[in-house]
PDB file of C-alpha atoms in Angstrom:
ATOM      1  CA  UNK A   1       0.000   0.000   0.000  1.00 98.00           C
ATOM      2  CA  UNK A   2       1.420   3.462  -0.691  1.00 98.00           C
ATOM      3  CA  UNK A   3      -0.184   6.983  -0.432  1.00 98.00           C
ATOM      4  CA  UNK A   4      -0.157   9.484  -3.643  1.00 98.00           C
ATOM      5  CA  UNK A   5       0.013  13.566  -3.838  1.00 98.00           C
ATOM      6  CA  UNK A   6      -2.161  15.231  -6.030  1.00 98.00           C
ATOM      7  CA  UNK A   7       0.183  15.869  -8.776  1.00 98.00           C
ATOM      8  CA  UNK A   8       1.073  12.204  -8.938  1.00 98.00           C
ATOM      9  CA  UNK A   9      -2.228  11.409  -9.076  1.00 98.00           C
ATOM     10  CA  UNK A  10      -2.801  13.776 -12.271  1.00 98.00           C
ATOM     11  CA  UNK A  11       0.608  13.130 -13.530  1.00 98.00           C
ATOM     12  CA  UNK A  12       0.118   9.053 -13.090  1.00 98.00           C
ATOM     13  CA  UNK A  13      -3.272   9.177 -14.850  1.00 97.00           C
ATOM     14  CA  UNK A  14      -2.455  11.323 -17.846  1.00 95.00           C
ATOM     15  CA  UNK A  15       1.026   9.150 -18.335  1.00 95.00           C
ATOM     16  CA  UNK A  16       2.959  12.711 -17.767  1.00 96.00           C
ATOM     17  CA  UNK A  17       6.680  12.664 -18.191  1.00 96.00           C
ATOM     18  CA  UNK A  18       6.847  14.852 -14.655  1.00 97.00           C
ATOM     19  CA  UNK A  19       6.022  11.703 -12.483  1.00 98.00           C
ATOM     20  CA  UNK A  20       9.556  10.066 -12.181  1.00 98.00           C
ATOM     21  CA  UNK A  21      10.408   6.728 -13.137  1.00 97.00           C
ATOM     22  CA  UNK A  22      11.174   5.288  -9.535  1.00 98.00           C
ATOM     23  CA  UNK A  23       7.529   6.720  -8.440  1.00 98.00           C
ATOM     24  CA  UNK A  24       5.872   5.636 -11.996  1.00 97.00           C
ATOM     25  CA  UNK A  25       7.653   1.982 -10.704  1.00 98.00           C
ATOM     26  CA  UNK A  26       6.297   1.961  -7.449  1.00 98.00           C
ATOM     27  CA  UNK A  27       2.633   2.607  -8.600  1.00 98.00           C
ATOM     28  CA  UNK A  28       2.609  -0.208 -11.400  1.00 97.00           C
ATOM     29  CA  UNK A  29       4.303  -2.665  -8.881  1.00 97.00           C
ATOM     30  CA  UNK A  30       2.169  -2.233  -5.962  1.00 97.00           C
ATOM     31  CA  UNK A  31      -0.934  -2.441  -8.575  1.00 97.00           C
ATOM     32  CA  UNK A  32       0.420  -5.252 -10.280  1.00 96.00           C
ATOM     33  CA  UNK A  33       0.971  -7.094  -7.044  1.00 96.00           C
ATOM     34  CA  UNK A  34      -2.704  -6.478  -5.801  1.00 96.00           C
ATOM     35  CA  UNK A  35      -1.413  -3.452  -3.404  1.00 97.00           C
ATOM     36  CA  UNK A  36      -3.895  -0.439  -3.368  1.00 98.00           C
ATOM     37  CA  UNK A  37      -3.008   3.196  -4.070  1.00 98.00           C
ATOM     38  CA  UNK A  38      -4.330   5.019  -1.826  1.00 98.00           C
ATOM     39  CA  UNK A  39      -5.521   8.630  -2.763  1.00 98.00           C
ATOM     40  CA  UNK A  40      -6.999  11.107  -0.029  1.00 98.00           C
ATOM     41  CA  UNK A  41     -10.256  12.791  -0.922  1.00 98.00           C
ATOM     42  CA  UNK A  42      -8.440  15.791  -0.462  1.00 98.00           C
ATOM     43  CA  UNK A  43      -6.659  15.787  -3.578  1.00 98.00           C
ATOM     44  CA  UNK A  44     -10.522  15.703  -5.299  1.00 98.00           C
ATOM     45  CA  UNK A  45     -11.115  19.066  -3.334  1.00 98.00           C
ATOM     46  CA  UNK A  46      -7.336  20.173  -4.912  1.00 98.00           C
ATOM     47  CA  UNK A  47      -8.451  18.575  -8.242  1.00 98.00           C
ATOM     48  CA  UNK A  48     -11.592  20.433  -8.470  1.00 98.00           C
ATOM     49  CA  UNK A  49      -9.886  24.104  -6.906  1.00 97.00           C
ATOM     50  CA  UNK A  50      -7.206  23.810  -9.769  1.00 97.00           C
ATOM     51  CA  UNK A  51      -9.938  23.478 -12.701  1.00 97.00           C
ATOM     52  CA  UNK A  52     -12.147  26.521 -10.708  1.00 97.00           C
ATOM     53  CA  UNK A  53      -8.566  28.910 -10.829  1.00 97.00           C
ATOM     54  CA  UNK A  54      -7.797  27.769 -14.277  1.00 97.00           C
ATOM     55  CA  UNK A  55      -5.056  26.119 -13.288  1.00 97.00           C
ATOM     56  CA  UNK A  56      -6.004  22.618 -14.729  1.00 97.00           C
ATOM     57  CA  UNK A  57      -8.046  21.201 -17.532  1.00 96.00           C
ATOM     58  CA  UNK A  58      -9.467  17.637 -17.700  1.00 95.00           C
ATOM     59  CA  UNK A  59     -10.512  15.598 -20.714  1.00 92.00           C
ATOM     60  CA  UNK A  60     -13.888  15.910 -18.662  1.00 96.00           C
ATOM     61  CA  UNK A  61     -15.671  16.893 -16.338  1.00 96.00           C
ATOM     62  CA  UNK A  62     -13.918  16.565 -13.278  1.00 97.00           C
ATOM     63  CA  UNK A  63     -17.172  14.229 -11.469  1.00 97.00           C
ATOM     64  CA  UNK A  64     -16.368  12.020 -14.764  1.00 98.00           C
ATOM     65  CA  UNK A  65     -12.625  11.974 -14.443  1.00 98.00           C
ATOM     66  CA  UNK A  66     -12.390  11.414 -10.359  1.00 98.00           C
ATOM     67  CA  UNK A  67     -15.036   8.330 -11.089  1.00 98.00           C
ATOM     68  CA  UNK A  68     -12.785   6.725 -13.895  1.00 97.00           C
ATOM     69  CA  UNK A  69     -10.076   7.025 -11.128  1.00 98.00           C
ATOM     70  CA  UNK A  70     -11.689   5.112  -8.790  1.00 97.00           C
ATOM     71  CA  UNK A  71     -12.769   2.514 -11.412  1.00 97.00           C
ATOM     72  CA  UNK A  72      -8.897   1.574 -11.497  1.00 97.00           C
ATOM     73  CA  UNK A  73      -8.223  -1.762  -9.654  1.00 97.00           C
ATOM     74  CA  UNK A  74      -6.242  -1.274  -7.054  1.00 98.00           C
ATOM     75  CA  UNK A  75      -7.059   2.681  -6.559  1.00 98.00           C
ATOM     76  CA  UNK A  76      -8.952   3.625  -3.457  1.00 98.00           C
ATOM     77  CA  UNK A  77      -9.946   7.187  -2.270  1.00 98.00           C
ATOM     78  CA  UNK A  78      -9.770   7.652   1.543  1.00 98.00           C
ATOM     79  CA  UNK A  79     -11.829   9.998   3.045  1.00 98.00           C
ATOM     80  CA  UNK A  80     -10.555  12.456   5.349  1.00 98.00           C
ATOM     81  CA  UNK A  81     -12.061  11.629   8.782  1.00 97.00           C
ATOM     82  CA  UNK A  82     -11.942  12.574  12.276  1.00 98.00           C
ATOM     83  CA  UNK A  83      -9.010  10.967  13.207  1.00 97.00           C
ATOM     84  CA  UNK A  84      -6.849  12.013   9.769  1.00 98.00           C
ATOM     85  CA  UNK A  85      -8.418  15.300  10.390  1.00 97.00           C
ATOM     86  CA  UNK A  86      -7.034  15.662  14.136  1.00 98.00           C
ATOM     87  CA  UNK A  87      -3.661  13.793  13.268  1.00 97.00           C
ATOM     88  CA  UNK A  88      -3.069  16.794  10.357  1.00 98.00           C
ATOM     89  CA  UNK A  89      -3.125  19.516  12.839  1.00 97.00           C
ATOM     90  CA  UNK A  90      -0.736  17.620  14.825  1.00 97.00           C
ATOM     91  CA  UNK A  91       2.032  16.749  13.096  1.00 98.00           C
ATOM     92  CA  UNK A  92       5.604  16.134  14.846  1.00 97.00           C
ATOM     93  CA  UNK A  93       7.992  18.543  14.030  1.00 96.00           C
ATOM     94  CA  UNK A  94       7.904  21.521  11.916  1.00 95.00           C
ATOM     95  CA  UNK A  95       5.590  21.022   8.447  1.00 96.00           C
ATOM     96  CA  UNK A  96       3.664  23.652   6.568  1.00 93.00           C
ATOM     97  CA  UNK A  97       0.491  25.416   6.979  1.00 93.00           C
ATOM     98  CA  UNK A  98      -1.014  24.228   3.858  1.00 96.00           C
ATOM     99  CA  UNK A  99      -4.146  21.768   4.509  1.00 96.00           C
ATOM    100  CA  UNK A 100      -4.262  19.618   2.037  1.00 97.00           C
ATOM    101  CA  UNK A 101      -0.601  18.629   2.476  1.00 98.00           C
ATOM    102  CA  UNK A 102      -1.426  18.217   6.034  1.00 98.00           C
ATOM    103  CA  UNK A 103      -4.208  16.057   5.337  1.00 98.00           C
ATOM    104  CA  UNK A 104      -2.463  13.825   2.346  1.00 98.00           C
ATOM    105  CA  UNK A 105       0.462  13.013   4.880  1.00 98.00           C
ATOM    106  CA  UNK A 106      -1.521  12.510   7.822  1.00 98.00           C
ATOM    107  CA  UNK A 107      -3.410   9.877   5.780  1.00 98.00           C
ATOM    108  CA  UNK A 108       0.360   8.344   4.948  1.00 98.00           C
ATOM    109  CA  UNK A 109       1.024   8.401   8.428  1.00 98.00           C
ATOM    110  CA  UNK A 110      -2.115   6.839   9.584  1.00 98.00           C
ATOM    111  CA  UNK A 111      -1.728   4.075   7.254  1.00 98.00           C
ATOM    112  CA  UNK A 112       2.202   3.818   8.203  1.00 98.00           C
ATOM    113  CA  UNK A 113       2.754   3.963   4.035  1.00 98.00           C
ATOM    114  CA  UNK A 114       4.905   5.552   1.796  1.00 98.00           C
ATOM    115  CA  UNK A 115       4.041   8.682  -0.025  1.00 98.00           C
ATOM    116  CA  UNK A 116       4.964   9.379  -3.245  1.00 98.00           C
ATOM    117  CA  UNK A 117       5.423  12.759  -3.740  1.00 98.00           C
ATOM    118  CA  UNK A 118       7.451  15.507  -5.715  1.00 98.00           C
ATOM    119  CA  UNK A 119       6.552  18.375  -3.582  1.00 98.00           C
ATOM    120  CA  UNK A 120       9.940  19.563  -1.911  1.00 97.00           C
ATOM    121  CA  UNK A 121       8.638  20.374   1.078  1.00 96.00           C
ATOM    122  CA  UNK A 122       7.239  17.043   2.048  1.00 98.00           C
ATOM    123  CA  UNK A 123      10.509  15.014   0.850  1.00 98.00           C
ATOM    124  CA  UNK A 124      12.410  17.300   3.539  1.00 97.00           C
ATOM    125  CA  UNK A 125       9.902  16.474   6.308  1.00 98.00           C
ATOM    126  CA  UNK A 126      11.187  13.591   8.197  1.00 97.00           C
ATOM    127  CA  UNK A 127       8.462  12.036   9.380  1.00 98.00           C
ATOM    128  CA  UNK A 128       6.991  10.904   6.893  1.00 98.00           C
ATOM    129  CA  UNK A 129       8.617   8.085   4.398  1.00 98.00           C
ATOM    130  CA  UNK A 130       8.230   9.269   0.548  1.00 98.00           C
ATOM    131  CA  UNK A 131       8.919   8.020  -2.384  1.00 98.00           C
ATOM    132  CA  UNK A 132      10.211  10.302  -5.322  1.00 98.00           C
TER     133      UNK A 132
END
């Protein structure tokens, strides 16, 4: 089981050349040996706030594309409850104010999974194990 970051998620599914080749790796062998990819509903919130700022476009409508995601063996959105909420505004050490980051690694760390992520700030946060 490993956790993804927003961008990987877009960059996975459109078969960008930004997602690396060790993270692009990871994905198709934890698929490919019935592990799940685990995606926090928080990146659908990101997803949708992107294509609202004109900052992303889809093939479709983004209700269409987050449903084809999920339709992908293997992929599973995790909701952001109580407990992932709570655990975000309590990370250890120092970490960022932004909330969705706070909410994709607290899911990682709730699960005790990799990330795979190519935000800087995240790979220079120690507690949490990524994957880039």
């Amino acid at each position: 089981m490993l956790v993804i970051d927003t961008h990987v998620l877009i960059w996975w599914v459109s078969g960008s050349d930004s997602l690396s080749n060790k993270a692009s790796k990871h994905i198709k062998d934890m698929l490919k040996n019935d592990g799940e990819v685990i995606i926090s509903s928080i990146s659908a919130w990101e997803i949708a706030m992107l294509i609202q700022k004109d900052r992303l476009v889809l093939s479709m409508d983004v209700e269409s594309w987050l449903d084809e995601v999920s339709q992908i063996d293997g992929v599973r959105f995790m909701p952001v409850d109580n407990e992932i909420s709570i655990k975000a505004t309590m990370l250890p050490g120092e970490f960022h104010k932004d909330p969705a980051d706070r909410m994709i690694v607290a899911t990682a760390r709730k699960l005790a999974v990799p990330l795979v992520t190519a935000d800087e700030k995240i790979l220079q946060y120690e507690h949490v194990k990524t994957i880039w």
